Amino acid sequence: MHLAVPKWFDASPYTHQVAADIVRYGPIARTTLAQILNLSQGALSRITGDLLHLKVIEELSGNDAPKQNGRLPFGFSKQQNDSSERRGRPLTALRINAKERTFIGINVRGNSALAIAVNALCEPLGEAHTIEFSYVSPEELSTLLVEPIKACAADAESAGLPRPSLVGVSLGGHVVDNQTVTAAPFLHWNGNAPLARMISEYCGVPTMLFNDLESAVRHECWFGAGVGVSRFALITIGAGIGYSIAQDGEPINNSETSYGTATHIIVDPEGPRCYQGHIGCADCLGNDSIAEQYSELMGRTCSFEDFVVDARKGLRQATQLLNRTCFRLGVLIATITNAAMPQKVLVGGESSFLAEMSMELLRKGVESYRHSQAEPVPIEILDDNWINWGRSAASSAIERYILG
Ligand SMILES: [Zn+2]
């Protein structure tokens, strides 16, 4: 048996959707929200009245109400003939009731896991709790997670908030039904692992599993750089190359994200050969390939970290490889933009800092494969830290909990 996945409240699907929009755009004035949803004030008030009654959202007024809305949909402009503002009513704003619920986000990577407690707006409630392990079975991993989950529950309690409602666990693997890990090469598990059920049983909190990249995309859709952007791409660089796309606030093509569909897109006809024999595919943006390329340039064995240290020092060969890598990343961004036509491209992953070290070459790479008349594509480099991957796992749990 497994614990049923709870939801915050029971209402029409549209009411759940409005709650989700208040998460994304809040704090937000009623008039602006009605415009975004294309609803009359009366229709919106009936829905928000229910949500206020259920304590899912709260109303800020007077000095508590912010002068500005939160993020708004891409390209959205507020209608100026806003009658309530014209009449000079006091400003009020709606926001999710962040303190009503807590969640735990866990990211498992390599031989370690990080857990963090968050409120309903995915804001951390304490420090992250990490564990290290060598080879573990699914059952052993579930047992090891008991302590960090307890510590997170204690963080929620010390903040004066309720016990966590749901745990979201993300990992770099293939997950089915948010319950079962069917492939996670880095964990070396054999066959299917019903990890969500095991964690729920050992830790006494309902648990859902997510692919880590999909969670990262969903986090950006709900709480980050993708709020209000109808279509955006996330490219991650690090141990591997990740690519996912979100449409209308949801990652699409979920089932294939974990396979790394952008890894073998050609980015440089004169690039190095990958393990599958391609010349100059995007695999050359990964840490291992960069270490190999750098070793070849230096004529001795160098690690990825050696390369980063030397690049920061401005060493000639390292700078050369950094520039080449950023140009190639730019080509990958252009190719993806040409094919998928996103409004925005986010670059994340543990090596995303490389992009910031040579933005000029990255832009050149983008331009060399974009039509000269094409709109420049906004690129945002995400600050990658492990806590954000934990928060991403929590975001996915929050999404399920709010949408039901
Ligand atoms: Zn390849």
Short mmCIF file of C-alpha atoms and ligand atoms in Angstrom, two decimals:
data_model
loop_
_atom_site.label_atom_id
_atom_site.label_comp_id
_atom_site.label_asym_id
_atom_site.label_seq_id
_atom_site.Cartn_x
_atom_site.Cartn_y
_atom_site.Cartn_z
CA MET A 1 0.00 0.00 0.00
CA HIS A 2 1.13 3.58 -0.38
CA LEU A 3 -0.01 6.79 1.20
CA ALA A 4 -2.44 8.66 -1.00
CA VAL A 5 -1.06 11.91 -2.38
CA PRO A 6 -2.96 14.66 -0.62
CA LYS A 7 -4.24 17.87 -2.14
CA TRP A 8 -4.75 21.21 -0.48
CA PHE A 9 -8.47 21.61 -1.16
CA ASP A 10 -11.39 20.29 -3.16
CA ALA A 11 -12.82 22.64 -5.76
CA SER A 12 -13.37 22.93 -9.49
CA PRO A 13 -10.27 22.49 -11.68
CA TYR A 14 -10.56 26.17 -12.62
CA THR A 15 -10.40 27.23 -8.97
CA HIS A 16 -7.20 25.19 -8.60
CA GLN A 17 -5.84 26.94 -11.68
CA VAL A 18 -6.62 30.36 -10.23
CA ALA A 19 -4.80 29.39 -7.03
CA ALA A 20 -1.81 28.38 -9.18
CA ASP A 21 -1.89 31.77 -10.94
CA ILE A 22 -1.94 33.54 -7.58
CA VAL A 23 1.17 31.53 -6.61
CA ARG A 24 2.91 32.59 -9.82
CA TYR A 25 1.83 36.22 -10.08
CA GLY A 26 1.13 37.14 -6.47
CA PRO A 27 0.97 39.45 -4.75
CA ILE A 28 -1.44 40.62 -7.39
CA ALA A 29 -4.30 43.11 -7.52
CA ARG A 30 -7.73 41.60 -8.25
CA THR A 31 -8.23 43.83 -11.28
CA THR A 32 -4.93 42.71 -12.84
CA LEU A 33 -5.66 39.05 -12.12
CA ALA A 34 -9.11 39.38 -13.72
CA GLN A 35 -7.46 40.84 -16.84
CA ILE A 36 -4.91 38.04 -17.04
CA LEU A 37 -7.60 35.38 -16.69
CA ASN A 38 -10.04 37.27 -18.89
CA LEU A 39 -12.73 37.02 -16.20
CA SER A 40 -15.24 39.57 -14.99
CA GLN A 41 -14.60 41.03 -11.56
CA GLY A 42 -17.69 39.23 -10.27
CA ALA A 43 -16.64 35.82 -11.56
CA LEU A 44 -13.16 36.25 -10.17
CA SER A 45 -14.47 37.40 -6.79
CA ARG A 46 -16.56 34.25 -6.41
CA ILE A 47 -13.47 32.11 -6.96
CA THR A 48 -11.13 34.16 -4.79
CA GLY A 49 -13.85 34.27 -2.13
CA ASP A 50 -13.76 30.46 -1.98
CA LEU A 51 -9.95 30.45 -1.84
CA LEU A 52 -9.94 33.06 0.93
CA HIS A 53 -12.48 31.00 2.86
CA LEU A 54 -10.30 27.89 2.47
CA LYS A 55 -7.30 29.94 3.70
CA VAL A 56 -5.40 29.01 0.52
CA ILE A 57 -4.88 32.69 -0.26
CA GLU A 58 -4.77 35.82 1.82
CA GLU A 59 -5.62 39.42 1.12
CA LEU A 60 -3.09 42.13 1.80
CA SER A 61 -4.43 45.63 2.21
CA GLY A 62 -3.40 49.08 3.35
CA ASN A 63 0.30 49.27 4.10
CA ASP A 64 0.77 45.53 3.64
CA ALA A 65 -0.33 45.65 0.02
CA PRO A 66 2.65 46.04 -2.28
CA LYS A 67 2.58 48.95 -4.71
CA GLN A 68 3.70 46.68 -7.49
CA ASN A 69 2.40 43.33 -8.62
CA GLY A 70 4.68 40.32 -8.65
CA ARG A 71 5.78 39.06 -12.08
CA LEU A 72 3.23 39.37 -14.86
CA PRO A 73 2.76 37.34 -18.05
CA PHE A 74 5.29 38.02 -20.81
CA GLY A 75 4.07 40.93 -22.94
CA PHE A 76 1.09 41.60 -20.65
CA SER A 77 0.20 45.24 -20.24
CA LYS A 78 -2.32 46.36 -17.70
CA GLN A 79 -5.40 48.12 -19.07
CA GLN A 80 -5.37 51.70 -17.94
CA ASN A 81 -9.12 52.15 -17.55
CA ASP A 82 -9.01 50.34 -14.28
CA SER A 83 -12.20 51.52 -12.58
CA SER A 84 -11.41 50.59 -8.97
CA GLU A 85 -8.08 52.39 -9.15
CA ARG A 86 -9.75 55.42 -10.71
CA ARG A 87 -12.19 55.59 -7.85
CA GLY A 88 -9.22 55.64 -5.52
CA ARG A 89 -10.16 52.57 -3.50
CA PRO A 90 -7.46 51.34 -1.15
CA LEU A 91 -5.17 48.90 -2.92
CA THR A 92 -5.47 45.27 -2.01
CA ALA A 93 -3.48 42.35 -3.30
CA LEU A 94 -3.94 38.59 -3.24
CA ARG A 95 -1.19 36.22 -2.32
CA ILE A 96 -0.92 32.54 -1.51
CA ASN A 97 -1.08 31.89 2.21
CA ALA A 98 2.55 30.82 2.41
CA LYS A 99 2.46 29.84 6.08
CA GLU A 100 -0.54 27.53 5.83
CA ARG A 101 1.44 24.59 4.46
CA THR A 102 5.00 23.29 4.39
CA PHE A 103 6.80 20.90 2.07
CA ILE A 104 10.12 19.09 1.83
CA GLY A 105 12.24 19.05 -1.30
CA ILE A 106 14.97 16.44 -1.71
CA ASN A 107 17.49 16.22 -4.53
CA VAL A 108 19.52 13.04 -4.92
CA ARG A 109 22.69 13.35 -7.00
CA GLY A 110 25.88 11.33 -7.13
CA ASN A 111 26.41 9.78 -3.73
CA SER A 112 24.59 12.42 -1.77
CA ALA A 113 21.19 13.93 -1.09
CA LEU A 114 20.03 17.34 0.07
CA ALA A 115 16.76 18.04 1.88
CA ILE A 116 15.17 21.40 2.57
CA ALA A 117 11.91 22.50 4.20
CA VAL A 118 9.94 25.24 2.43
CA ASN A 119 6.65 27.08 2.84
CA ALA A 120 3.89 27.16 0.22
CA LEU A 121 5.82 29.82 -1.74
CA CYS A 122 8.86 27.55 -1.82
CA GLU A 123 10.82 29.82 0.52
CA PRO A 124 13.34 27.88 2.65
CA LEU A 125 12.45 27.51 6.34
CA GLY A 126 15.89 26.53 7.56
CA GLU A 127 19.24 25.20 6.49
CA ALA A 128 19.62 22.40 3.99
CA HIS A 129 20.32 18.94 5.43
CA THR A 130 22.66 16.73 3.44
CA ILE A 131 23.69 13.10 3.62
CA GLU A 132 26.45 11.16 1.88
CA PHE A 133 26.41 7.49 1.02
CA SER A 134 28.26 4.93 -1.03
CA TYR A 135 26.28 2.28 -2.91
CA VAL A 136 22.73 2.08 -1.49
CA SER A 137 19.68 0.02 -2.34
CA PRO A 138 16.33 1.86 -2.67
CA GLU A 139 15.42 0.58 0.77
CA GLU A 140 18.68 1.79 2.32
CA LEU A 141 18.28 5.19 0.70
CA SER A 142 14.76 5.47 2.15
CA THR A 143 16.13 4.63 5.60
CA LEU A 144 18.92 7.19 5.24
CA LEU A 145 16.37 9.88 4.36
CA VAL A 146 14.52 9.45 7.68
CA GLU A 147 16.92 11.78 9.52
CA PRO A 148 16.99 14.69 7.04
CA ILE A 149 13.19 14.49 6.70
CA LYS A 150 12.86 14.67 10.49
CA ALA A 151 15.25 17.62 10.55
CA CYS A 152 13.15 19.41 7.91
CA ALA A 153 9.95 18.76 9.89
CA ALA A 154 11.71 20.27 12.93
CA ASP A 155 12.64 23.34 10.84
CA ALA A 156 8.97 23.80 9.91
CA GLU A 157 7.99 23.47 13.55
CA SER A 158 10.59 25.98 14.77
CA ALA A 159 9.26 28.42 12.20
CA GLY A 160 5.85 27.97 13.85
CA LEU A 161 4.41 26.32 10.73
CA PRO A 162 2.52 23.05 10.25
CA ARG A 163 4.10 19.66 9.59
CA PRO A 164 5.11 19.04 5.97
CA SER A 165 2.22 17.94 3.77
CA LEU A 166 4.23 16.34 1.00
CA VAL A 167 7.81 15.40 0.10
CA GLY A 168 9.09 15.90 -3.44
CA VAL A 169 12.20 13.93 -4.41
CA SER A 170 14.07 14.67 -7.63
CA LEU A 171 16.85 12.72 -9.27
CA GLY A 172 18.57 12.43 -12.63
CA GLY A 173 16.68 9.43 -13.85
CA HIS A 174 13.52 8.12 -15.37
CA VAL A 175 10.49 8.17 -13.11
CA VAL A 176 7.07 6.62 -13.78
CA ASP A 177 3.82 7.87 -12.19
CA ASN A 178 5.82 9.96 -9.69
CA GLN A 179 6.24 6.70 -7.78
CA THR A 180 8.79 4.41 -9.35
CA VAL A 181 12.37 4.92 -10.53
CA THR A 182 12.77 2.87 -13.69
CA ALA A 183 16.27 4.07 -14.54
CA ALA A 184 18.82 6.09 -12.60
CA PRO A 185 22.22 5.04 -13.92
CA PHE A 186 24.13 6.92 -11.19
CA LEU A 187 22.46 4.84 -8.45
CA HIS A 188 23.22 1.51 -10.16
CA TRP A 189 19.84 0.03 -9.25
CA ASN A 190 18.66 -3.06 -10.95
CA GLY A 191 15.08 -2.92 -12.21
CA ASN A 192 12.22 -0.78 -10.96
CA ALA A 193 12.40 0.81 -7.52
CA PRO A 194 9.15 1.89 -5.80
CA LEU A 195 11.06 4.64 -4.01
CA ALA A 196 8.11 6.95 -3.27
CA ARG A 197 6.22 4.22 -1.43
CA MET A 198 9.33 3.25 0.55
CA ILE A 199 10.09 6.81 1.62
CA SER A 200 6.41 7.39 2.52
CA GLU A 201 6.45 4.28 4.69
CA TYR A 202 9.79 4.89 6.39
CA CYS A 203 9.28 8.60 6.93
CA GLY A 204 5.51 8.80 7.40
CA VAL A 205 5.02 11.63 4.88
CA PRO A 206 3.44 11.20 1.43
CA THR A 207 6.16 11.35 -1.20
CA MET A 208 6.31 11.95 -4.96
CA LEU A 209 9.25 11.46 -7.31
CA PHE A 210 10.28 13.68 -10.18
CA ASN A 211 12.97 13.85 -12.83
CA ASP A 212 15.39 16.56 -11.68
CA LEU A 213 15.43 18.52 -14.94
CA GLU A 214 11.64 18.48 -15.18
CA SER A 215 11.51 19.78 -11.59
CA ALA A 216 13.97 22.53 -12.43
CA VAL A 217 11.77 23.62 -15.33
CA ARG A 218 8.65 23.52 -13.19
CA HIS A 219 10.40 25.57 -10.51
CA GLU A 220 11.16 28.26 -13.08
CA CYS A 221 7.52 28.14 -14.29
CA TRP A 222 6.13 28.65 -10.81
CA PHE A 223 8.69 30.63 -8.88
CA GLY A 224 11.54 31.65 -11.16
CA ALA A 225 12.63 33.11 -14.47
CA GLY A 226 9.87 31.33 -16.43
CA VAL A 227 6.90 32.87 -14.61
CA GLY A 228 4.48 34.23 -17.19
CA VAL A 229 6.63 33.16 -20.17
CA SER A 230 4.42 31.11 -22.46
CA ARG A 231 7.30 29.07 -23.89
CA PHE A 232 10.87 28.84 -22.67
CA ALA A 233 13.75 26.42 -22.97
CA LEU A 234 16.07 25.33 -20.20
CA ILE A 235 19.49 24.06 -21.19
CA THR A 236 21.70 22.67 -18.43
CA ILE A 237 25.42 22.01 -18.67
CA GLY A 238 27.47 20.05 -16.19
CA ALA A 239 28.06 16.33 -15.85
CA GLY A 240 25.61 15.94 -18.75
CA ILE A 241 23.66 18.15 -21.13
CA GLY A 242 20.01 18.64 -20.22
CA TYR A 243 17.29 20.19 -22.31
CA SER A 244 13.65 20.73 -21.61
CA ILE A 245 10.99 23.07 -22.77
CA ALA A 246 7.99 24.51 -20.94
CA GLN A 247 4.74 25.53 -22.55
CA ASP A 248 2.07 27.51 -20.69
CA GLY A 249 3.61 26.91 -17.31
CA GLU A 250 4.29 23.17 -17.66
CA PRO A 251 7.31 21.19 -18.85
CA ILE A 252 6.44 19.34 -22.04
CA ASN A 253 7.52 15.97 -23.36
CA ASN A 254 8.11 14.75 -19.82
CA SER A 255 8.83 11.19 -20.74
CA GLU A 256 11.90 11.98 -22.83
CA THR A 257 13.53 14.73 -20.78
CA SER A 258 15.56 12.23 -18.79
CA TYR A 259 17.20 10.89 -21.97
CA GLY A 260 19.13 14.09 -22.68
CA THR A 261 17.65 14.83 -26.10
CA ALA A 262 20.04 17.71 -26.88
CA THR A 263 23.27 15.87 -26.10
CA HIS A 264 24.14 14.96 -29.69
CA ILE A 265 23.04 18.09 -31.55
CA ILE A 266 26.02 19.22 -33.65
CA VAL A 267 27.46 22.50 -32.40
CA ASP A 268 30.89 22.60 -34.06
CA PRO A 269 31.87 20.69 -37.23
CA GLU A 270 35.47 20.90 -36.04
CA GLY A 271 34.77 19.88 -32.46
CA PRO A 272 35.94 16.79 -30.61
CA ARG A 273 34.54 13.31 -31.16
CA CYS A 274 31.98 12.06 -28.61
CA TYR A 275 31.65 8.53 -27.20
CA GLN A 276 29.08 7.77 -29.89
CA GLY A 277 31.43 8.84 -32.64
CA HIS A 278 29.84 12.19 -33.58
CA ILE A 279 32.17 15.05 -34.33
CA GLY A 280 31.43 18.27 -32.48
CA CYS A 281 28.11 17.38 -30.83
CA ALA A 282 26.88 19.12 -27.68
CA ASP A 283 28.47 16.41 -25.57
CA CYS A 284 31.61 18.60 -25.86
CA LEU A 285 29.96 21.07 -23.43
CA GLY A 286 29.98 18.48 -20.64
CA ASN A 287 32.55 18.53 -17.83
CA ASP A 288 34.26 15.26 -18.81
CA SER A 289 34.70 16.32 -22.42
CA ILE A 290 36.00 19.74 -21.36
CA ALA A 291 38.57 18.03 -19.11
CA GLU A 292 39.65 15.82 -22.03
CA GLN A 293 39.90 18.75 -24.43
CA TYR A 294 41.88 20.74 -21.89
CA SER A 295 44.22 17.83 -21.23
CA GLU A 296 44.91 17.61 -24.94
CA LEU A 297 45.62 21.37 -25.19
CA MET A 298 47.98 21.20 -22.21
CA GLY A 299 49.65 17.92 -23.13
CA ARG A 300 48.99 16.47 -19.67
CA THR A 301 46.06 15.10 -17.70
CA CYS A 302 43.91 17.92 -16.39
CA SER A 303 40.59 17.85 -14.55
CA PHE A 304 37.59 20.05 -15.21
CA GLU A 305 38.45 21.91 -12.01
CA ASP A 306 42.01 22.57 -13.29
CA PHE A 307 40.45 24.08 -16.40
CA VAL A 308 38.17 26.35 -14.35
CA VAL A 309 41.01 27.56 -12.14
CA ASP A 310 43.18 28.31 -15.18
CA ALA A 311 40.32 30.00 -17.03
CA ARG A 312 39.68 32.26 -14.04
CA LYS A 313 43.39 33.15 -14.04
CA GLY A 314 43.10 34.00 -17.73
CA LEU A 315 45.65 31.39 -18.85
CA ARG A 316 45.87 31.42 -22.64
CA GLN A 317 44.88 27.81 -23.44
CA ALA A 318 42.11 27.83 -20.84
CA THR A 319 40.70 31.11 -22.18
CA GLN A 320 40.81 29.69 -25.69
CA LEU A 321 38.81 26.62 -24.64
CA LEU A 322 36.42 28.72 -22.56
CA ASN A 323 35.68 30.95 -25.55
CA ARG A 324 35.25 27.98 -27.84
CA THR A 325 32.92 26.30 -25.32
CA CYS A 326 30.78 29.41 -24.92
CA PHE A 327 30.59 29.89 -28.70
CA ARG A 328 29.44 26.26 -29.03
CA LEU A 329 26.87 26.78 -26.28
CA GLY A 330 25.64 29.80 -28.23
CA VAL A 331 25.27 27.60 -31.33
CA LEU A 332 23.25 25.09 -29.29
CA ILE A 333 21.02 27.90 -28.01
CA ALA A 334 20.51 29.18 -31.58
CA THR A 335 19.70 25.72 -32.93
CA ILE A 336 17.19 25.07 -30.17
CA THR A 337 15.70 28.55 -30.58
CA ASN A 338 15.36 28.11 -34.34
CA ALA A 339 13.60 24.78 -33.92
CA ALA A 340 11.47 25.29 -30.82
CA MET A 341 10.94 29.09 -30.99
CA PRO A 342 10.94 29.85 -27.27
CA GLN A 343 10.47 33.41 -25.98
CA LYS A 344 13.37 32.97 -23.65
CA VAL A 345 16.26 30.57 -23.02
CA LEU A 346 17.50 29.75 -19.54
CA VAL A 347 20.94 28.27 -19.01
CA GLY A 348 21.42 26.30 -15.80
CA GLY A 349 23.30 23.31 -14.45
CA GLU A 350 26.40 23.12 -12.29
CA SER A 351 28.70 24.57 -15.00
CA SER A 352 26.36 27.38 -16.08
CA PHE A 353 28.83 29.85 -14.57
CA LEU A 354 31.07 29.20 -17.61
CA ALA A 355 28.51 30.98 -19.80
CA GLU A 356 28.86 34.12 -17.72
CA MET A 357 32.63 34.06 -18.11
CA SER A 358 32.41 34.59 -21.86
CA MET A 359 29.01 36.03 -22.73
CA GLU A 360 30.42 37.80 -25.76
CA LEU A 361 31.47 34.56 -27.44
CA LEU A 362 28.20 32.96 -26.42
CA ARG A 363 26.31 35.78 -28.16
CA LYS A 364 28.52 35.39 -31.24
CA GLY A 365 27.66 31.70 -31.32
CA VAL A 366 23.96 32.51 -31.12
CA GLU A 367 24.16 35.15 -33.85
CA SER A 368 26.08 32.97 -36.25
CA TYR A 369 23.12 30.58 -36.51
CA ARG A 370 20.20 32.98 -36.23
CA HIS A 371 18.60 34.83 -39.12
CA SER A 372 19.90 38.39 -39.26
CA GLN A 373 16.33 39.74 -39.05
CA ALA A 374 15.32 37.42 -36.21
CA GLU A 375 14.49 38.93 -32.83
CA PRO A 376 17.35 38.56 -30.36
CA VAL A 377 16.48 35.79 -27.93
CA PRO A 378 16.59 36.77 -24.25
CA ILE A 379 19.06 34.49 -22.44
CA GLU A 380 19.17 34.21 -18.68
CA ILE A 381 21.97 32.39 -16.87
CA LEU A 382 20.61 30.79 -13.71
CA ASP A 383 22.56 30.79 -10.52
CA ASP A 384 23.14 27.11 -9.89
CA ASN A 385 23.38 25.95 -6.35
CA TRP A 386 22.36 22.66 -4.86
CA ILE A 387 19.74 24.17 -2.56
CA ASN A 388 17.84 25.36 -5.63
CA TRP A 389 17.68 21.77 -6.90
CA GLY A 390 16.17 20.79 -3.53
CA ARG A 391 13.71 23.68 -3.79
CA SER A 392 12.87 22.56 -7.34
CA ALA A 393 11.85 19.15 -6.01
CA ALA A 394 9.63 20.94 -3.49
CA SER A 395 8.14 23.12 -6.28
CA SER A 396 6.94 20.02 -8.09
CA ALA A 397 5.33 18.77 -4.87
CA ILE A 398 3.68 22.17 -4.34
CA GLU A 399 2.36 22.14 -7.90
CA ARG A 400 0.71 18.73 -7.44
CA TYR A 401 -0.62 19.72 -4.05
CA ILE A 402 -2.23 22.92 -5.34
CA LEU A 403 -3.51 21.62 -8.68
CA GLY A 404 -4.79 18.39 -7.07
ZN ZN B 1 27.52 12.82 -29.83
#
